[in-house]
XYZ file of C-alpha atoms in Angstrom:
722
model
C 96.190 213.065 -99.636
C 99.480 213.115 -101.356
C 101.928 216.261 -100.524
C 105.403 216.952 -101.082
C 107.760 218.731 -97.821
C 111.075 219.885 -96.874
C 112.702 218.013 -93.852
C 112.887 221.409 -91.726
C 115.153 219.536 -89.277
C 118.521 219.172 -91.887
C 117.691 223.518 -92.035
C 117.551 224.147 -88.068
C 120.092 226.341 -88.615
C 118.395 228.651 -89.680
C 117.555 231.478 -87.952
C 113.326 231.258 -87.094
C 113.648 235.339 -88.207
C 114.832 234.270 -91.623
C 112.824 230.776 -92.055
C 111.719 231.829 -94.980
C 114.627 231.371 -96.962
C 114.048 227.619 -97.114
C 111.060 227.718 -98.415
C 112.062 230.224 -101.098
C 114.985 227.544 -101.730
C 112.694 225.036 -102.754
C 110.850 227.894 -105.693
C 112.349 228.519 -108.650
C 110.944 232.293 -108.447
C 113.827 233.084 -107.056
C 116.074 232.198 -110.291
C 114.248 235.447 -112.336
C 114.147 237.627 -109.642
C 118.125 239.258 -108.989
C 116.855 240.882 -105.845
C 115.991 237.398 -104.141
C 118.929 236.057 -105.140
C 120.856 238.433 -103.695
C 119.177 237.598 -100.027
C 121.387 233.987 -100.512
C 124.821 235.862 -101.583
C 124.099 238.823 -99.378
C 124.609 235.819 -96.349
C 128.086 235.319 -97.931
C 128.781 235.678 -101.501
C 131.738 232.714 -101.431
C 129.345 230.016 -99.961
C 127.250 231.690 -102.827
C 129.332 231.030 -105.279
C 130.606 227.702 -103.930
C 127.790 226.018 -104.246
C 126.698 227.527 -107.896
C 123.656 229.338 -107.142
C 122.167 226.914 -105.821
C 120.244 227.575 -102.512
C 119.544 224.591 -100.758
C 123.170 223.454 -100.875
C 124.323 226.600 -99.904
C 122.067 227.002 -96.623
C 123.120 223.499 -95.803
C 127.129 224.330 -96.430
C 127.677 228.044 -95.048
C 128.914 227.964 -91.962
C 126.065 228.716 -89.160
C 127.565 231.942 -87.662
C 126.992 233.918 -91.304
C 122.808 233.221 -90.970
C 123.005 234.244 -87.291
C 124.871 237.853 -88.718
C 122.285 238.044 -91.061
C 119.214 237.410 -88.891
C 120.671 240.467 -86.598
C 121.547 242.661 -89.867
C 119.231 245.573 -89.877
C 119.228 246.327 -92.972
C 119.737 242.198 -94.976
C 116.279 241.565 -92.588
C 114.675 245.072 -94.107
C 115.534 243.726 -97.687
C 114.381 240.005 -96.231
C 110.988 241.582 -95.644
C 110.302 243.173 -98.534
C 111.675 240.341 -100.797
C 109.542 237.946 -99.369
C 106.706 240.307 -98.827
C 106.754 239.816 -103.140
C 106.887 236.545 -102.838
C 104.421 235.880 -100.793
C 102.250 238.453 -102.841
C 103.339 236.113 -105.949
C 102.381 232.785 -104.558
C 98.983 234.068 -103.501
C 98.164 236.147 -106.030
C 94.159 235.651 -106.827
C 94.690 237.960 -109.476
C 95.920 237.829 -112.671
C 95.910 238.262 -116.584
C 94.892 234.889 -117.806
C 91.583 235.042 -114.777
C 90.835 238.836 -116.121
C 91.210 237.911 -120.198
C 89.256 234.691 -119.042
C 87.250 235.468 -116.486
C 84.086 233.980 -117.650
C 85.347 230.832 -118.999
C 84.835 227.411 -116.832
C 88.206 226.367 -114.943
C 90.699 225.543 -117.537
C 94.047 223.149 -116.448
C 96.837 222.208 -119.312
C 99.319 219.371 -118.506
C 102.435 220.746 -119.808
C 104.916 217.429 -121.116
C 108.249 218.111 -122.345
C 111.339 215.098 -122.550
C 113.735 218.199 -120.927
C 113.150 221.482 -118.921
C 115.391 223.923 -118.787
C 115.042 225.862 -115.888
C 118.334 226.738 -114.384
C 121.938 225.291 -113.722
C 121.204 223.954 -109.980
C 118.708 221.235 -111.868
C 120.459 220.273 -114.922
C 117.436 218.280 -116.586
C 118.458 219.802 -120.130
C 120.164 219.530 -122.283
C 119.963 222.263 -125.443
C 117.138 225.167 -126.856
C 114.259 222.600 -126.430
C 114.665 222.308 -122.800
C 115.075 225.739 -122.139
C 112.149 226.833 -124.297
C 109.864 224.466 -121.472
C 111.409 225.736 -119.246
C 111.062 229.952 -120.251
C 107.193 228.235 -121.044
C 106.368 227.153 -117.081
C 108.367 231.034 -115.773
C 106.042 232.373 -118.232
C 103.275 230.688 -117.402
C 103.717 231.385 -113.848
C 103.714 234.486 -114.368
C 100.422 235.956 -116.635
C 99.003 233.074 -114.081
C 97.737 230.314 -116.561
C 96.802 227.050 -115.330
C 99.623 225.053 -115.971
C 100.771 221.022 -114.963
C 104.061 219.940 -116.679
C 105.435 216.526 -116.238
C 108.780 215.798 -117.284
C 111.839 213.322 -116.399
C 114.119 213.309 -113.369
C 117.952 212.866 -115.390
C 119.899 211.757 -112.238
C 122.790 211.087 -114.333
C 122.089 212.680 -117.505
C 124.222 215.946 -117.575
C 127.281 216.040 -119.298
C 129.876 218.455 -118.429
C 132.553 219.371 -121.803
C 136.363 218.961 -120.859
C 138.809 219.688 -124.013
C 141.913 217.681 -123.821
C 145.437 217.864 -124.976
C 144.412 216.795 -127.942
C 142.066 219.050 -128.542
C 138.739 216.249 -128.426
C 135.682 216.782 -125.919
C 135.380 214.474 -123.135
C 132.264 214.336 -121.836
C 132.162 214.090 -117.737
C 128.665 212.986 -116.501
C 126.969 214.673 -113.260
C 125.475 212.764 -110.886
C 121.833 215.098 -110.104
C 122.668 215.628 -106.102
C 119.342 215.233 -104.996
C 118.676 215.189 -101.936
C 121.060 219.160 -101.824
C 118.917 220.684 -105.335
C 115.886 222.752 -105.096
C 113.459 219.817 -105.769
C 111.539 217.856 -103.163
C 109.678 214.245 -103.157
C 106.276 213.176 -103.467
C 105.177 211.695 -100.463
C 101.536 208.932 -100.172
C 99.830 209.405 -97.171
C 101.563 207.556 -94.926
C 104.994 209.590 -95.490
C 106.655 207.504 -98.589
C 107.351 208.184 -101.762
C 104.834 208.238 -103.791
C 105.881 204.876 -106.347
C 103.287 204.271 -109.207
C 103.440 201.105 -112.239
C 102.787 202.207 -115.572
C 99.918 201.348 -116.626
C 99.163 198.104 -118.985
C 102.756 197.911 -119.904
C 104.305 194.455 -119.577
C 107.239 193.887 -117.858
C 106.039 196.416 -115.189
C 107.924 199.989 -114.480
C 107.761 201.622 -111.661
C 107.755 205.412 -111.396
C 108.549 207.451 -107.899
C 107.470 211.224 -108.192
C 109.544 214.898 -107.407
C 108.676 218.027 -107.949
C 109.804 221.371 -108.833
C 107.949 224.490 -108.348
C 108.918 226.938 -111.059
C 107.058 229.281 -109.485
C 103.379 229.337 -109.554
C 103.203 225.819 -111.133
C 103.975 222.712 -110.657
C 106.857 220.633 -112.201
C 106.237 216.841 -111.345
C 109.289 214.241 -112.672
C 109.562 210.670 -112.572
C 111.834 208.537 -111.605
C 112.728 204.910 -112.367
C 116.084 204.261 -110.645
C 114.062 202.690 -107.823
C 114.038 199.548 -106.626
C 111.262 198.474 -107.419
C 112.095 198.290 -111.092
C 114.556 195.406 -112.909
C 118.207 196.579 -113.215
C 117.904 197.262 -116.857
C 115.053 199.476 -116.132
C 116.489 201.804 -113.581
C 118.404 203.172 -115.631
C 115.653 204.733 -118.076
C 115.565 208.435 -116.296
C 119.157 208.509 -116.331
C 120.071 210.584 -119.535
C 118.051 212.826 -121.515
C 117.648 210.717 -124.862
C 119.899 207.860 -124.092
C 120.663 204.867 -125.294
C 119.586 202.412 -129.023
C 115.963 202.378 -129.833
C 114.545 200.108 -127.267
C 115.581 202.089 -124.475
C 114.281 205.856 -126.117
C 111.013 203.641 -126.694
C 110.975 202.958 -122.788
C 111.741 206.313 -121.706
C 108.929 207.329 -124.269
C 106.634 205.066 -122.410
C 107.192 206.090 -119.193
C 107.105 210.027 -119.889
C 103.971 209.019 -121.816
C 102.159 206.835 -119.664
C 104.150 206.966 -116.899
C 103.299 210.519 -116.569
C 99.694 210.785 -117.422
C 98.965 207.889 -114.612
C 100.985 210.689 -112.350
C 98.100 213.220 -112.904
C 95.694 211.255 -111.877
C 97.314 209.202 -108.972
C 97.887 213.225 -107.766
C 94.184 213.885 -108.460
C 95.298 216.726 -110.524
C 92.044 216.755 -113.150
C 93.220 219.314 -116.601
C 91.234 220.192 -119.464
C 93.789 219.494 -122.423
C 97.275 218.631 -122.955
C 100.427 220.495 -124.215
C 102.792 218.269 -126.327
C 106.636 219.696 -126.168
C 107.573 217.807 -129.311
C 106.932 214.091 -130.155
C 108.341 212.771 -127.375
C 105.439 212.193 -125.039
C 102.631 211.699 -127.696
C 101.918 208.042 -125.790
C 100.404 210.082 -123.542
C 97.411 210.666 -126.195
C 96.918 206.996 -126.543
C 96.280 207.308 -122.609
C 94.176 209.626 -122.365
C 91.876 207.270 -125.158
C 92.060 204.394 -123.577
C 91.428 205.865 -120.845
C 87.539 207.187 -122.131
C 87.220 203.957 -123.406
C 87.686 202.139 -120.391
C 84.554 204.558 -119.098
C 82.460 203.813 -121.405
C 82.862 206.008 -123.964
C 82.947 204.470 -127.606
C 86.193 204.795 -128.971
C 85.326 207.712 -132.574
C 84.047 209.969 -129.018
C 87.106 209.081 -127.300
C 88.970 209.936 -130.244
C 87.683 213.211 -130.729
C 87.477 214.877 -127.124
C 91.231 214.360 -126.920
C 91.957 215.628 -130.435
C 89.987 218.406 -129.487
C 91.565 219.250 -126.202
C 95.455 218.435 -127.157
C 98.005 221.206 -128.333
C 101.048 219.607 -130.494
C 104.546 221.680 -130.967
C 106.610 220.761 -133.726
C 109.955 222.470 -133.265
C 112.496 220.770 -135.438
C 112.611 219.451 -139.685
C 115.961 217.281 -138.822
C 114.567 213.810 -139.856
C 116.926 212.479 -136.007
C 114.451 214.930 -134.186
C 112.006 213.037 -134.958
C 111.950 209.389 -133.131
C 110.364 206.490 -134.944
C 110.778 202.457 -133.882
C 110.151 199.484 -135.223
C 107.261 197.588 -135.070
C 108.197 194.484 -133.620
C 109.270 196.872 -130.995
C 105.967 198.442 -129.912
C 104.491 195.039 -129.886
C 107.058 194.260 -127.607
C 105.539 196.488 -125.238
C 102.177 197.581 -126.484
C 100.455 193.600 -127.459
C 98.684 193.711 -124.391
C 97.084 197.505 -124.894
C 95.964 196.666 -128.187
C 92.778 195.578 -126.855
C 92.448 198.111 -124.133
C 91.801 200.464 -127.073
C 89.376 197.872 -128.667
C 91.659 198.320 -131.481
C 94.024 195.606 -133.703
C 97.583 195.627 -134.114
C 97.014 197.074 -137.058
C 94.848 199.912 -136.008
C 96.970 201.090 -133.306
C 99.992 200.882 -135.236
C 98.117 203.200 -138.116
C 98.682 205.893 -135.360
C 102.695 206.197 -135.962
C 102.585 205.020 -139.639
C 103.624 207.158 -141.694
C 101.959 207.469 -145.554
C 105.249 207.812 -147.657
C 106.842 204.978 -145.604
C 104.159 202.970 -144.127
C 106.680 200.310 -142.993
C 109.423 201.912 -141.555
C 108.135 201.860 -138.693
C 105.570 203.989 -135.168
C 106.197 207.708 -136.386
C 106.122 209.521 -132.894
C 105.644 212.800 -134.750
C 103.077 211.026 -136.962
C 100.685 209.951 -133.870
C 101.023 213.222 -132.169
C 99.647 215.072 -135.219
C 97.331 212.200 -135.999
C 96.149 212.441 -132.055
C 95.840 216.315 -131.874
C 93.532 219.018 -133.473
C 95.903 221.886 -132.751
C 99.112 221.493 -134.276
C 102.222 224.425 -134.479
C 105.346 225.234 -135.501
C 107.797 227.525 -133.598
C 108.192 230.991 -136.601
C 106.610 231.901 -139.717
C 109.416 229.762 -142.143
C 109.815 226.685 -139.534
C 105.765 226.561 -140.560
C 105.886 226.774 -143.912
C 108.622 223.870 -143.538
C 106.621 222.585 -141.735
C 103.095 221.797 -143.859
C 105.475 220.971 -146.858
C 106.852 218.326 -144.569
C 103.660 216.435 -143.223
C 101.601 217.470 -146.479
C 101.331 213.655 -147.234
C 98.881 213.666 -143.498
C 96.122 215.707 -145.418
C 96.417 214.781 -149.255
C 93.103 216.643 -150.066
C 94.533 219.518 -149.251
C 96.504 222.170 -150.638
C 99.836 222.479 -148.841
C 99.221 226.093 -147.602
C 96.132 224.809 -145.968
C 97.442 222.298 -143.941
C 96.164 222.841 -140.605
C 100.115 223.302 -138.966
C 99.960 226.785 -137.909
C 102.944 228.455 -135.932
C 103.764 229.851 -132.354
C 106.775 231.929 -132.929
C 109.303 231.515 -129.347
C 109.737 233.674 -127.465
C 112.175 234.059 -124.572
C 111.431 234.877 -120.502
C 112.627 238.103 -120.148
C 113.444 237.832 -116.413
C 115.414 235.248 -116.985
C 117.701 236.249 -119.746
C 117.853 240.078 -119.570
C 120.760 240.630 -117.319
C 120.324 242.386 -114.276
C 122.208 245.877 -114.379
C 120.458 246.198 -118.535
C 117.132 245.338 -116.542
C 118.348 248.368 -113.669
C 119.354 250.764 -116.305
C 115.634 250.226 -118.153
C 113.586 250.311 -114.761
C 115.770 253.965 -114.707
C 114.881 255.237 -118.175
C 111.406 253.413 -119.196
C 110.213 252.728 -115.556
C 110.255 256.795 -115.393
C 107.483 256.829 -117.792
C 106.352 253.578 -117.317
C 106.382 252.505 -114.442
C 104.816 248.588 -114.700
C 106.839 248.596 -117.540
C 108.178 244.614 -116.120
C 104.164 243.593 -116.509
C 103.735 245.299 -120.098
C 107.042 244.107 -121.687
C 105.517 242.332 -124.892
C 103.825 245.768 -126.024
C 106.007 247.824 -128.291
C 105.180 250.986 -127.737
C 107.056 250.971 -123.707
C 110.659 250.156 -125.553
C 110.461 253.079 -127.652
C 111.539 254.580 -124.765
C 115.001 252.859 -125.149
C 115.747 255.936 -127.434
C 115.398 258.434 -124.309
C 118.562 256.397 -123.132
C 122.202 258.517 -123.445
C 124.720 255.995 -126.025
C 127.276 256.408 -123.151
C 124.959 255.068 -120.057
C 124.404 251.929 -122.512
C 127.741 251.720 -123.887
C 129.785 251.889 -120.541
C 127.117 249.280 -119.623
C 127.904 247.062 -122.268
C 131.575 247.546 -122.209
C 131.284 246.231 -117.876
C 129.165 243.338 -119.241
C 132.349 242.635 -121.404
C 134.930 242.608 -119.670
C 132.629 240.397 -116.723
C 132.663 237.703 -119.493
C 136.058 238.213 -120.349
C 137.225 237.539 -116.699
C 134.427 234.708 -116.284
C 136.306 232.762 -119.305
C 139.548 233.486 -117.403
C 138.865 232.288 -114.030
C 137.211 228.869 -114.855
C 140.790 229.009 -117.448
C 142.399 229.620 -114.526
C 141.258 227.162 -111.932
C 141.735 224.202 -115.112
C 144.580 224.507 -115.464
C 145.353 224.722 -111.533
C 143.277 221.023 -111.391
C 144.717 220.003 -114.710
C 147.605 221.346 -115.783
C 146.516 221.566 -119.099
C 149.367 222.131 -122.051
C 150.119 225.473 -123.101
C 148.467 225.402 -126.406
C 144.839 224.998 -124.585
C 145.071 227.880 -122.635
C 145.732 230.510 -125.815
C 142.516 228.293 -126.900
C 140.126 228.741 -124.659
C 140.409 233.069 -124.310
C 142.958 233.895 -121.725
C 145.003 236.487 -124.647
C 140.857 238.091 -125.792
C 141.063 241.483 -125.422
C 137.516 243.478 -123.890
C 138.474 246.236 -126.612
C 138.162 244.145 -129.454
C 135.180 243.419 -131.354
C 133.918 240.478 -130.489
C 131.643 238.029 -131.922
C 129.424 235.621 -130.199
C 129.113 232.218 -131.767
C 127.209 229.152 -129.029
C 125.104 226.489 -130.169
C 124.702 222.672 -130.316
C 127.804 221.391 -132.252
C 125.196 219.726 -135.622
C 126.608 219.872 -138.932
C 123.155 221.564 -140.205
C 125.092 223.981 -137.651
C 127.505 224.813 -139.344
C 130.328 226.389 -136.573
C 133.189 226.282 -138.787
C 131.695 227.859 -141.208
C 133.210 230.904 -140.991
C 136.961 228.769 -141.299
C 135.891 228.619 -144.984
C 138.781 230.734 -146.502
C 141.212 230.915 -143.545
C 143.289 233.198 -144.869
C 140.277 236.080 -144.986
C 139.198 235.367 -142.004
C 143.413 235.306 -139.862
C 143.114 238.759 -142.575
C 139.601 240.253 -140.362
C 141.037 239.123 -137.109
C 144.376 240.272 -137.486
C 144.025 244.043 -138.567
C 146.363 246.284 -136.670
C 143.817 249.056 -136.681
C 140.563 247.142 -136.599
C 140.666 243.742 -135.302
C 138.206 240.941 -134.131
C 138.132 238.199 -131.855
C 135.386 235.529 -132.202
C 134.576 233.236 -129.051
C 132.867 229.721 -129.456
C 131.198 227.589 -127.193
C 128.896 224.610 -127.421
C 128.791 220.819 -127.050
C 129.058 217.900 -129.319
C 126.657 214.862 -128.927
C 128.501 211.564 -127.577
C 126.956 209.830 -130.138
C 127.486 212.565 -133.066
C 131.136 212.021 -134.342
C 129.713 214.420 -137.232
C 129.584 216.783 -134.733
C 132.086 216.038 -132.786
C 134.954 216.121 -135.383
C 133.560 220.091 -136.071
C 134.082 220.721 -132.712
C 137.636 219.638 -132.852
C 138.630 221.702 -136.235
C 137.130 224.782 -134.817
C 138.908 224.270 -131.726
C 142.086 224.283 -133.339
C 142.131 226.649 -134.926
C 141.779 228.553 -131.617
C 144.990 227.277 -130.971
C 146.516 228.012 -134.833
C 149.092 230.555 -134.311
C 147.677 231.939 -137.969
C 144.801 233.784 -135.756
C 146.753 235.333 -133.544
C 145.195 234.652 -130.700
C 141.749 236.262 -131.784
C 139.433 233.027 -132.347
C 138.478 231.139 -128.224
C 136.491 227.971 -127.727
C 135.007 228.187 -124.034
C 134.626 224.345 -123.074
C 131.912 222.814 -120.806
C 128.721 225.236 -122.592
C 125.585 225.491 -120.828
C 122.845 227.958 -118.898
C 125.575 229.737 -117.035
C 128.261 230.066 -119.834
C 125.018 231.381 -121.746
C 124.472 233.889 -119.396
C 127.813 235.342 -119.636
C 127.723 235.053 -123.897
C 124.423 236.820 -125.042
C 125.103 239.578 -122.459
C 128.790 240.530 -123.285
C 129.379 240.177 -127.229
C 129.031 242.683 -129.230
C 127.973 240.195 -132.308
C 126.043 237.157 -132.186
C 126.167 235.111 -135.286
C 124.412 232.595 -136.358
C 125.031 230.310 -139.808
C 123.059 227.427 -140.163
C 121.809 226.029 -143.377
C 118.394 226.494 -144.830
C 115.728 225.662 -143.526
C 116.768 223.433 -140.736
C 116.549 226.761 -137.739
C 112.960 225.718 -137.042
C 113.167 228.642 -134.725
C 116.523 229.580 -132.643
C 116.426 231.572 -129.174
C 119.912 232.002 -128.131
C 119.860 235.454 -130.593
C 117.393 236.666 -129.359
C 118.692 236.386 -125.502
C 121.592 238.121 -127.420
C 119.276 240.995 -128.697
C 117.572 242.025 -126.409
C 120.626 242.393 -124.301
C 121.665 244.881 -126.781
C 123.895 242.643 -128.804
C 122.828 242.815 -132.286
C 122.882 239.875 -134.969
C 124.310 238.689 -137.710
C 122.026 235.755 -139.158
C 121.463 233.803 -141.646
C 117.399 234.589 -143.402
C 116.259 231.677 -141.451
C 114.324 230.495 -138.599
C 113.071 233.493 -136.437
C 115.714 236.127 -137.660
C 112.841 236.371 -141.315
C 110.759 238.075 -138.965
C 113.294 239.446 -136.634
C 115.202 241.207 -139.253
C 114.680 244.947 -139.943
C 117.773 246.334 -141.560
C 118.824 248.381 -139.112
C 118.946 245.940 -135.688
C 121.538 243.697 -136.987
C 122.582 242.249 -140.416
C 121.134 239.099 -142.449
C 122.504 237.264 -145.638
C 120.998 234.363 -147.871
C 122.661 234.493 -151.266
C 120.663 231.473 -153.110
C 123.023 228.983 -153.366
C 122.395 225.114 -153.255
C 125.290 222.187 -153.200
C 128.541 222.242 -153.008
C 128.900 226.488 -153.070
C 126.350 226.786 -150.630
C 129.151 227.059 -148.142
C 131.291 229.358 -149.879
C 129.187 231.826 -150.273
C 127.357 231.839 -147.334
C 131.009 232.539 -145.803
C 132.304 235.389 -148.490
C 128.764 237.229 -147.334
C 130.553 236.605 -143.606
C 133.425 238.575 -144.662
C 131.374 240.940 -146.540
C 129.354 242.079 -144.211
C 132.248 242.184 -141.370
C 134.835 243.893 -143.821
C 132.449 246.735 -145.784
C 129.937 246.945 -142.617
C 130.178 246.174 -139.128
C 133.512 246.392 -138.024
C 133.584 249.674 -139.119
C 130.720 250.613 -138.398
C 132.148 249.646 -134.623
C 135.424 251.106 -134.489
C 133.774 254.673 -135.628
C 134.130 256.599 -132.146
C 133.597 259.686 -130.826
C 136.352 261.789 -129.240
C 134.609 260.427 -126.131
C 135.425 256.503 -127.755
C 131.726 255.793 -128.290
C 130.926 254.585 -131.198
C 127.264 256.158 -131.946
C 126.330 254.471 -134.912
C 126.526 251.117 -133.086
C 124.723 251.938 -130.119
C 121.851 253.159 -132.421
C 121.872 248.949 -133.837
C 121.479 248.053 -130.364
C 118.707 250.477 -129.615
C 117.184 249.222 -132.454
C 118.164 245.476 -131.483
C 116.324 246.172 -128.280
C 113.500 248.116 -129.564
C 112.834 244.720 -131.916
C 113.018 241.961 -130.127
C 112.091 242.845 -126.668
C 108.306 242.732 -127.308
C 108.028 240.823 -130.354
C 110.070 237.607 -128.871
C 109.754 237.492 -125.608
C 108.071 234.576 -123.790
C 105.007 236.817 -122.126
C 104.017 237.451 -126.378
C 104.265 233.192 -126.810
C 102.232 232.302 -124.230
C 99.648 234.638 -124.693
C 99.174 234.406 -128.257
C 99.045 229.775 -127.460
C 96.690 230.641 -124.756
C 94.356 233.276 -127.319
C 94.731 230.889 -130.185
C 93.944 227.373 -128.537
C 91.983 228.219 -125.598
C 89.060 228.933 -126.863
C 89.156 226.178 -129.891
C 89.655 223.554 -126.415
C 86.958 225.054 -124.563
C 84.438 224.552 -127.532
C 86.347 221.405 -128.348
C 86.305 222.599 -132.513
C 87.905 220.174 -135.402
C 89.673 220.843 -138.173
C 89.857 218.609 -141.153
C 89.745 214.876 -139.686
C 93.213 212.674 -140.494
C 91.399 208.828 -141.206
C 93.423 206.571 -140.002
């Protein structure tokens, strides 16, 4: 019997009356329930802030007197009892949306594989949107009662903090995860030692230790190679997300796919199907086939069964997002594995051979497509692009019949909706629909947003905006105290931002196709917009460039230098060290969300969804999710049919035109009480149109309703010849 447990001796200082705080701290349920977070914050606000909102760290570090005081405080105990009862009811719930909808079906568990998970900044296992999509997926599956178990990596040293130096260039500061003081537990074997497993049939041998994160009702198991059983060169496999060269990446994906499958088997977790979040874990499918062949099933039957019970989600049309490994590198680690499948080398390599370039190597996305029957892109537009992109795998079918459909991404509303905004919705929506949080994927619920008085919504937005600017200034104050930055950097990082000025937000990974510097195409025209004495404009940028992406780092440097330029009068700011916590402040507090990638490279995008549910309209090019989301009343869209060198200039001009002629005038059109009713109308429409249709609740239900019946029936689609 394997298990995970908390070393209760470390928490003896927590009084018995409130000892439930320890159990709560190790379940990320608190991360999307503000009242639960409040239990920790109310013990001591400074300790909560100092712990960076990590309840495990806070309980260990806060002076014991504060815990004893809380255990004697009647008001605190009343809140504690109510919230703990809610938590225990949630965890013990025997009914759920999934059980009600699929009560007649045999029990089904889905194993979800992803290379990264964005759950909370106390667990920095993420790099960007792919990870937060995975994290939101787990949270929503927990809320809906979808039987899911997840597999990922324990990245012990992989999170990079961003520091902008005096020269305006990005410097990466590595953070090592303090695993002993984070909401994560070791998985133990019956003898009391941590579970350590060997990745099967791979030489030289690689071992993994198992950790567990409890995400509500969903367990997430993490693989850790930084253990004494491994060779020194293998210990770093799980140090960093997407690290190293080709061989290091291959080893990482072997461990994730094959090692992850081994972990579930060892733990006795039986699942009916697999959902792959991108192609990185594709070897899990190869391992599923090998296991069946090893148990006596024919290769053809094993292949059919694995295909029929696999969902594969692809996230990007960017070539760099699809790993390709040289054939000789595959040979180095899989030469013995071929025989276990009963395949020749050529037959195995055919799994990952791209028909357009068979000699390029082993393509992980091609492998995932070949070994799965159910494939989806992450927006309707991305589905069109993806069907064209992989048409050569189904050459006999017309492009529009290539079996890759789409499930548009969504965001987990309880995580990304500001608590004060949620309370406002509860006051006005809840008066008519008390159970609206359980039905937030129903559009009719959100029509009640119109009941909120314009001035009430506007005052809350201004409060969130002020909170954002205070946070920016506090971060800069702390940085100045620590490093004594040059004055130009103080200007560039937002100390002159004015809450009364119209503020645009742009926060993305700094990759060239996202065109973060597009708005600087005509500096003179932009200077006129931001420095308008009657209708000024501010722009707040945030985002990191990958350490290996020189072009992205150069783009970031150009944006930062522009923020330092007197030409823009302190109206441009760059907030360093973009992460989940900074993102929360930005999507809650800016006035307009800007997005201008080069079409059709935006697969979906979710940051604009997070802004819109908080009443922040989008100004976005018509790509990704915004083609589905834009209705002409909830923000602004543009897409001029230009190609080649003229595209950037045309798109920048479209942004300037919209700002000058429509957006900025609407924002500054106020009544005698300072309320911009036209703007607030757009805010309300942004909420109403985005919250139900682009929620993770709608997304997960769509995955379940679309694929689970097929999985249960092991339905097939046109088979790929290998």
